[in-house]
JSON list of C-alpha atoms in Angstrom, two decimals:
[
{"chain": "A", "resi": 1, "resn": "MET", "atom": "CA", "xyz": [114.72, 67.71, 91.34]},
{"chain": "A", "resi": 2, "resn": "PRO", "atom": "CA", "xyz": [115.61, 66.92, 94.96]},
{"chain": "A", "resi": 3, "resn": "ARG", "atom": "CA", "xyz": [113.62, 68.59, 97.70]},
{"chain": "A", "resi": 4, "resn": "SER", "atom": "CA", "xyz": [115.47, 70.99, 99.89]},
{"chain": "A", "resi": 5, "resn": "SER", "atom": "CA", "xyz": [115.74, 70.33, 103.58]},
{"chain": "A", "resi": 6, "resn": "PRO", "atom": "CA", "xyz": [113.50, 72.23, 105.98]},
{"chain": "A", "resi": 7, "resn": "PRO", "atom": "CA", "xyz": [114.85, 75.54, 107.26]},
{"chain": "A", "resi": 8, "resn": "PRO", "atom": "CA", "xyz": [116.61, 75.69, 110.62]},
{"chain": "A", "resi": 9, "resn": "SER", "atom": "CA", "xyz": [114.32, 76.13, 113.62]},
{"chain": "A", "resi": 10, "resn": "TRP", "atom": "CA", "xyz": [115.41, 79.75, 114.11]},
{"chain": "A", "resi": 11, "resn": "VAL", "atom": "CA", "xyz": [114.29, 80.58, 110.55]},
{"chain": "A", "resi": 12, "resn": "HIS", "atom": "CA", "xyz": [110.88, 79.04, 111.22]},
{"chain": "A", "resi": 13, "resn": "ALA", "atom": "CA", "xyz": [110.64, 80.97, 114.50]},
{"chain": "A", "resi": 14, "resn": "GLU", "atom": "CA", "xyz": [111.35, 84.26, 112.68]},
{"chain": "A", "resi": 15, "resn": "ARG", "atom": "CA", "xyz": [108.76, 83.39, 110.04]},
{"chain": "A", "resi": 16, "resn": "VAL", "atom": "CA", "xyz": [106.23, 82.90, 112.86]},
{"chain": "A", "resi": 17, "resn": "ARG", "atom": "CA", "xyz": [107.14, 86.31, 114.32]},
{"chain": "A", "resi": 18, "resn": "ILE", "atom": "CA", "xyz": [106.70, 87.97, 110.93]},
{"chain": "A", "resi": 19, "resn": "GLY", "atom": "CA", "xyz": [103.31, 86.28, 110.61]},
{"chain": "A", "resi": 20, "resn": "GLU", "atom": "CA", "xyz": [102.33, 87.60, 114.04]},
{"chain": "A", "resi": 21, "resn": "ARG", "atom": "CA", "xyz": [103.31, 91.13, 112.99]},
{"chain": "A", "resi": 22, "resn": "ILE", "atom": "CA", "xyz": [101.28, 90.78, 109.79]},
{"chain": "A", "resi": 23, "resn": "ARG", "atom": "CA", "xyz": [98.24, 89.62, 111.76]},
{"chain": "A", "resi": 24, "resn": "ALA", "atom": "CA", "xyz": [98.59, 92.42, 114.32]},
{"chain": "A", "resi": 25, "resn": "ALA", "atom": "CA", "xyz": [98.93, 95.07, 111.60]},
{"chain": "A", "resi": 26, "resn": "ARG", "atom": "CA", "xyz": [95.96, 93.61, 109.73]},
{"chain": "A", "resi": 27, "resn": "LEU", "atom": "CA", "xyz": [93.79, 93.71, 112.84]},
{"chain": "A", "resi": 28, "resn": "ARG", "atom": "CA", "xyz": [94.87, 97.30, 113.64]},
{"chain": "A", "resi": 29, "resn": "ALA", "atom": "CA", "xyz": [93.79, 98.20, 110.11]},
{"chain": "A", "resi": 30, "resn": "ALA", "atom": "CA", "xyz": [90.45, 96.44, 110.74]},
{"chain": "A", "resi": 31, "resn": "LEU", "atom": "CA", "xyz": [90.94, 94.19, 107.73]},
{"chain": "A", "resi": 32, "resn": "THR", "atom": "CA", "xyz": [89.87, 90.58, 107.33]},
{"chain": "A", "resi": 33, "resn": "GLN", "atom": "CA", "xyz": [92.10, 87.90, 105.89]},
{"chain": "A", "resi": 34, "resn": "GLU", "atom": "CA", "xyz": [89.70, 87.73, 102.96]},
{"chain": "A", "resi": 35, "resn": "ARG", "atom": "CA", "xyz": [90.12, 91.46, 102.28]},
{"chain": "A", "resi": 36, "resn": "VAL", "atom": "CA", "xyz": [93.92, 91.14, 102.34]},
{"chain": "A", "resi": 37, "resn": "ALA", "atom": "CA", "xyz": [93.70, 88.11, 100.06]},
{"chain": "A", "resi": 38, "resn": "LEU", "atom": "CA", "xyz": [91.57, 90.04, 97.56]},
{"chain": "A", "resi": 39, "resn": "ALA", "atom": "CA", "xyz": [93.90, 93.06, 97.65]},
{"chain": "A", "resi": 40, "resn": "THR", "atom": "CA", "xyz": [97.02, 90.94, 97.11]},
{"chain": "A", "resi": 41, "resn": "GLY", "atom": "CA", "xyz": [95.76, 88.32, 94.68]},
{"chain": "A", "resi": 42, "resn": "LEU", "atom": "CA", "xyz": [96.43, 85.56, 97.19]},
{"chain": "A", "resi": 43, "resn": "ASP", "atom": "CA", "xyz": [93.84, 83.10, 98.35]},
{"chain": "A", "resi": 44, "resn": "ARG", "atom": "CA", "xyz": [92.65, 83.30, 101.97]},
{"chain": "A", "resi": 45, "resn": "PRO", "atom": "CA", "xyz": [94.28, 79.98, 103.00]},
{"chain": "A", "resi": 46, "resn": "SER", "atom": "CA", "xyz": [97.65, 81.39, 101.89]},
{"chain": "A", "resi": 47, "resn": "VAL", "atom": "CA", "xyz": [97.15, 84.49, 104.03]},
{"chain": "A", "resi": 48, "resn": "VAL", "atom": "CA", "xyz": [96.27, 82.24, 106.98]},
{"chain": "A", "resi": 49, "resn": "ARG", "atom": "CA", "xyz": [99.38, 80.07, 106.46]},
{"chain": "A", "resi": 50, "resn": "ILE", "atom": "CA", "xyz": [101.63, 83.14, 106.16]},
{"chain": "A", "resi": 51, "resn": "GLU", "atom": "CA", "xyz": [100.18, 84.64, 109.36]},
{"chain": "A", "resi": 52, "resn": "GLN", "atom": "CA", "xyz": [100.71, 81.34, 111.17]},
{"chain": "A", "resi": 53, "resn": "GLY", "atom": "CA", "xyz": [104.28, 80.97, 109.88]},
{"chain": "A", "resi": 54, "resn": "GLN", "atom": "CA", "xyz": [103.42, 77.75, 108.07]},
{"chain": "A", "resi": 55, "resn": "GLN", "atom": "CA", "xyz": [104.17, 79.19, 104.62]},
{"chain": "A", "resi": 56, "resn": "ALA", "atom": "CA", "xyz": [107.23, 81.16, 103.60]},
{"chain": "A", "resi": 57, "resn": "ALA", "atom": "CA", "xyz": [106.30, 84.36, 101.79]},
{"chain": "A", "resi": 58, "resn": "THR", "atom": "CA", "xyz": [108.38, 85.77, 98.97]},
{"chain": "A", "resi": 59, "resn": "ILE", "atom": "CA", "xyz": [109.55, 89.35, 99.22]},
{"chain": "A", "resi": 60, "resn": "ASP", "atom": "CA", "xyz": [107.02, 90.24, 96.52]},
{"chain": "A", "resi": 61, "resn": "THR", "atom": "CA", "xyz": [104.21, 88.74, 98.59]},
{"chain": "A", "resi": 62, "resn": "LEU", "atom": "CA", "xyz": [105.35, 90.62, 101.70]},
{"chain": "A", "resi": 63, "resn": "ILE", "atom": "CA", "xyz": [105.41, 93.87, 99.70]},
{"chain": "A", "resi": 64, "resn": "LEU", "atom": "CA", "xyz": [101.85, 93.20, 98.48]},
{"chain": "A", "resi": 65, "resn": "ILE", "atom": "CA", "xyz": [100.65, 92.40, 102.01]},
{"chain": "A", "resi": 66, "resn": "ALA", "atom": "CA", "xyz": [102.27, 95.53, 103.47]},
{"chain": "A", "resi": 67, "resn": "HIS", "atom": "CA", "xyz": [100.66, 97.66, 100.77]},
{"chain": "A", "resi": 68, "resn": "ALA", "atom": "CA", "xyz": [97.25, 96.02, 101.28]},
{"chain": "A", "resi": 69, "resn": "ILE", "atom": "CA", "xyz": [97.42, 96.63, 105.03]},
{"chain": "A", "resi": 70, "resn": "GLY", "atom": "CA", "xyz": [98.83, 100.13, 104.64]},
{"chain": "A", "resi": 71, "resn": "VAL", "atom": "CA", "xyz": [102.05, 99.72, 106.59]},
{"chain": "A", "resi": 72, "resn": "PRO", "atom": "CA", "xyz": [105.71, 99.99, 105.60]},
{"chain": "A", "resi": 73, "resn": "LEU", "atom": "CA", "xyz": [107.30, 96.67, 104.69]},
{"chain": "A", "resi": 74, "resn": "ALA", "atom": "CA", "xyz": [109.92, 97.30, 107.38]},
{"chain": "A", "resi": 75, "resn": "ASP", "atom": "CA", "xyz": [107.19, 97.14, 110.04]},
{"chain": "A", "resi": 76, "resn": "LEU", "atom": "CA", "xyz": [106.46, 93.54, 109.08]},
{"chain": "A", "resi": 77, "resn": "VAL", "atom": "CA", "xyz": [110.03, 92.25, 108.91]},
{"chain": "A", "resi": 78, "resn": "ARG", "atom": "CA", "xyz": [111.82, 94.27, 111.59]},
{"chain": "A", "resi": 79, "resn": "GLU", "atom": "CA", "xyz": [113.51, 92.46, 114.44]}
]
């Protein structure tokens, strides 16, 4: 199966902004990346990559993260 091309730069930039909002919400909730990983079933490196915008998160993963942090999903993906 052929690999897809990387997303446009604006998509990557938005993914970085979402990651920043996740990190900020996590810190406001006084949660560690490890705690979020445990609550979501992700491993800590995945949480780190999502927060840094290096890994695209599925909608299901974003829902799990929002729930683990205790914020509405909309707070993480708003523009």
